[in-house]
Coordinates of C-alpha atoms in Angstrom, one line a residue:
M1283 CA 0.0 -0.2 0.2
S1284 CA 1.3 3.6 -0.4
R1285 CA 1.7 6.4 2.0
P1286 CA -0.6 9.1 0.7
R1287 CA 1.3 12.0 -0.3
S1288 CA 2.5 14.7 2.5
F1289 CA 1.7 17.8 0.7
N1290 CA -0.2 19.5 -2.3
E1291 CA 0.4 18.8 -5.7
T1292 CA -1.1 21.4 -7.7
D1293 CA 1.5 23.8 -4.7
V1294 CA 3.6 22.0 -6.3
L1295 CA 2.8 22.0 -9.7
E1296 CA 3.3 25.9 -9.4
A1297 CA 6.6 25.6 -8.1
A1298 CA 7.9 24.0 -10.3
T1299 CA 6.8 25.7 -12.8
D1300 CA 7.7 29.2 -11.4
C1301 CA 11.0 28.0 -11.1
F1302 CA 11.7 26.2 -14.8
W1303 CA 9.2 29.3 -16.0
A1304 CA 12.8 31.6 -14.6
R1305 CA 15.3 29.4 -15.9
G1306 CA 14.5 27.1 -18.4
L1307 CA 14.6 23.4 -18.5
E1308 CA 18.0 22.7 -19.5
A1309 CA 19.4 25.3 -16.8
T1310 CA 17.2 24.0 -13.9
S1311 CA 18.6 21.1 -12.5
V1312 CA 16.7 18.6 -9.7
R1313 CA 17.5 19.9 -7.3
D1314 CA 16.4 23.0 -7.7
L1315 CA 12.9 21.7 -8.3
A1316 CA 13.1 20.0 -5.1
G1317 CA 14.6 23.3 -3.1
R1318 CA 11.8 25.5 -4.1
M1319 CA 8.5 22.7 -4.5
G1320 CA 10.4 22.3 -1.1
I1321 CA 9.9 18.3 -1.4
N1322 CA 13.6 15.8 -2.0
G1323 CA 14.0 14.1 -4.9
P1324 CA 11.9 10.6 -4.5
S1325 CA 8.9 12.1 -3.8
L1326 CA 9.6 14.0 -7.2
Y1327 CA 10.5 11.0 -8.8
N1328 CA 7.7 9.2 -7.1
A1329 CA 4.8 12.3 -7.8
F1330 CA 6.2 13.1 -10.8
G1331 CA 8.6 10.5 -12.8
D1332 CA 12.4 12.8 -14.8
K1333 CA 13.2 16.6 -14.5
R1334 CA 12.0 16.5 -18.3
S1335 CA 8.6 14.8 -17.7
L1336 CA 7.8 17.6 -15.3
F1337 CA 8.6 20.1 -17.7
M1338 CA 5.9 19.0 -19.4
R1339 CA 3.9 19.1 -16.7
A1340 CA 4.6 22.4 -15.9
L1341 CA 3.8 23.3 -20.1
E1342 CA 0.0 22.1 -19.1
H1343 CA -0.3 23.3 -16.2
Y1344 CA 1.3 27.2 -17.2
A1345 CA -0.7 26.8 -20.5
A1346 CA -3.9 26.5 -18.3
R1347 CA -3.1 29.0 -15.7
S1348 CA -2.2 31.7 -17.9
M1349 CA -3.0 31.2 -21.7
R1350 CA -6.2 29.5 -21.3
E1351 CA -7.7 31.8 -18.9
R1352 CA -7.0 34.7 -20.3
I1353 CA -8.7 33.5 -23.8
G1354 CA -11.5 32.6 -21.5
R1355 CA -11.4 36.2 -20.3
M1356 CA -11.5 37.5 -24.0
E1357 CA -13.9 35.7 -25.8
R1358 CA -16.4 36.4 -22.5
L1359 CA -15.8 40.3 -24.5
P1360 CA -19.1 41.0 -26.9
D1361 CA -16.6 42.6 -29.8
P1362 CA -14.7 40.1 -31.2
G1363 CA -12.1 43.2 -32.4
S1364 CA -12.1 44.7 -29.4
A1365 CA -11.3 40.8 -27.6
I1366 CA -8.3 40.9 -29.4
A1367 CA -6.8 44.3 -28.4
A1368 CA -7.5 43.8 -25.9
F1369 CA -5.6 40.1 -25.7
F1370 CA -1.9 42.6 -26.4
D1371 CA -2.5 45.0 -24.5
E1372 CA -2.6 42.3 -21.0
L1373 CA 0.1 41.2 -22.7
I1374 CA 2.0 43.9 -22.9
S1375 CA 1.4 45.2 -19.7
G1376 CA 1.3 42.2 -17.9
S1377 CA 5.4 41.3 -19.3
L1378 CA 6.9 44.3 -18.4
A1379 CA 5.0 44.2 -15.4
D1380 CA 7.2 40.6 -14.6
P1381 CA 10.2 42.5 -12.8
D1382 CA 12.4 39.5 -14.0
R1383 CA 11.4 39.2 -18.0
R1384 CA 10.2 36.6 -18.3
G1385 CA 8.5 36.2 -21.1
C1386 CA 6.0 33.6 -22.0
L1387 CA 7.5 29.9 -21.0
I1388 CA 5.7 28.9 -23.5
V1389 CA 7.2 30.6 -26.1
N1390 CA 10.9 30.7 -24.9
S1391 CA 10.2 26.9 -24.8
A1392 CA 9.9 26.7 -28.4
L1393 CA 13.2 27.7 -28.3
E1394 CA 15.1 26.8 -26.4
V1395 CA 12.6 22.7 -25.8
A1396 CA 10.8 21.8 -28.9
P1397 CA 14.4 22.4 -32.5
H1398 CA 15.9 19.4 -30.0
D1399 CA 12.6 17.1 -29.1
P1400 CA 10.2 16.3 -30.9
E1401 CA 7.6 15.0 -28.6
I1402 CA 8.1 18.8 -26.8
A1403 CA 7.6 20.1 -29.6
T1404 CA 4.5 18.9 -30.4
L1405 CA 3.3 19.7 -27.3
I1406 CA 3.9 23.6 -28.3
A1407 CA 2.5 23.4 -31.8
A1408 CA 0.2 22.3 -30.0
Y1409 CA -0.5 24.9 -27.1
L1410 CA 0.7 28.0 -30.2
A1411 CA -2.4 26.5 -32.4
E1412 CA -5.1 27.0 -29.0
I1413 CA -3.3 30.8 -29.5
E1414 CA -4.0 30.9 -33.1
A1415 CA -7.7 29.9 -33.4
F1416 CA -8.8 31.9 -30.6
F1417 CA -8.0 34.7 -33.2
R1418 CA -9.3 33.0 -35.7
R1419 CA -13.3 32.2 -33.9
A1420 CA -12.6 36.4 -32.2
L1421 CA -11.9 37.4 -37.0
V1422 CA -14.2 34.9 -37.9
R1423 CA -16.7 36.7 -35.8
A1424 CA -15.6 40.3 -35.9
A1425 CA -15.8 39.4 -40.2
A1426 CA -20.2 38.2 -39.6
R1427 CA -20.8 41.8 -37.5
G1428 CA -19.8 43.2 -40.3
D1429 CA -16.6 44.7 -38.5
L1430 CA -13.2 43.0 -40.4
P1431 CA -12.4 44.5 -43.7
A1432 CA -13.2 42.3 -46.8
T1433 CA -9.5 41.9 -47.2
V1434 CA -8.7 40.4 -44.5
E1435 CA -8.6 36.5 -45.0
P1436 CA -9.1 35.9 -41.0
T1437 CA -7.2 32.1 -41.3
D1438 CA -4.4 34.1 -42.6
M1439 CA -4.7 36.9 -40.5
A1440 CA -4.7 34.7 -37.4
R1441 CA -1.4 33.8 -38.6
L1442 CA 0.1 36.7 -38.0
L1443 CA -1.6 37.9 -35.4
L1444 CA -0.1 34.7 -33.7
G1445 CA 3.4 35.5 -35.1
L1446 CA 3.0 39.4 -33.7
V1447 CA 2.4 38.1 -29.9
I1448 CA 6.1 35.8 -29.8
A1449 CA 8.1 38.2 -31.1
V1450 CA 6.4 40.7 -28.0
R1451 CA 6.5 38.3 -25.7
V1452 CA 10.6 38.5 -26.9
M1453 CA 10.8 41.9 -27.7
A1454 CA 9.9 42.9 -24.3
R1455 CA 12.1 40.6 -22.0
T1456 CA 14.9 43.2 -23.3
V1457 CA 12.6 47.1 -23.9
S1458 CA 11.6 48.8 -21.0
D1459 CA 9.6 51.2 -23.2
R1460 CA 5.8 50.6 -23.8
S1461 CA 5.4 52.5 -26.4
R1462 CA 7.7 49.9 -28.8
L1463 CA 5.6 47.1 -27.8
D1464 CA 2.7 49.2 -28.3
G1465 CA 4.4 50.2 -32.3
M1466 CA 4.7 47.1 -33.5
V1467 CA 0.8 45.7 -32.3
R1468 CA -1.2 49.0 -33.1
P1469 CA -0.1 48.6 -37.7
I1470 CA -1.8 45.1 -36.9
L1471 CA -4.8 45.6 -35.8
G1472 CA -5.3 48.6 -38.0
L1473 CA -5.6 46.1 -40.4
I1474 CA -8.5 44.7 -38.5
Q1475 CA -10.3 47.7 -38.3
A1476 CA -13.2 48.7 -40.2
R1477 CA -14.5 50.2 -38.0
P1478 CA -12.5 53.3 -36.3
D1479 CA -13.9 52.9 -32.6
I1480 CA -12.6 49.8 -31.4
R1481 CA -9.4 50.7 -29.0
T1482 CA -6.0 50.4 -30.0
P1483 CA -2.5 49.7 -27.4
A1484 CA -1.8 53.5 -27.5

């Protein structure tokens, strides 16, 4: 009969996610993880497997608490164009508010880990596809409302907006000037606005 765990799995997974987010997969040791999670090495392996397995769990935890939570809130906004603008406004604000400039764990991992690990690359591609799908849904809704210029194709624009998310996340790790990040976003948001009253980051 196995012994009951003496820790809250959600809490220790949150700690592991923050550890990977700060240092990345390769630079994070099992000792780093155990120290941050407040458990010993054997307990870590018993609960989560090896470091790579824990990293994949951390990615899913991050996607749920950050990416999907934001998408869910944005999709509840009545105006799809404003939802896209608010998504980027919040993205920039959150990036600049982080004193450690950690960026986005998913984007960071796409650069650090995905080129060398096909399974994790597939996982990350699926997370990025969720963001793209959110943009496409919003653009299709905007088109149905007559708010999207006829020249804008929702699938292509959704892919461009996903690329903009990645660019903003990378730039925000080194750029502290909000106006520069807003300047990256504003021209592209302008392309999808048939109505002038939709707010863009200023």
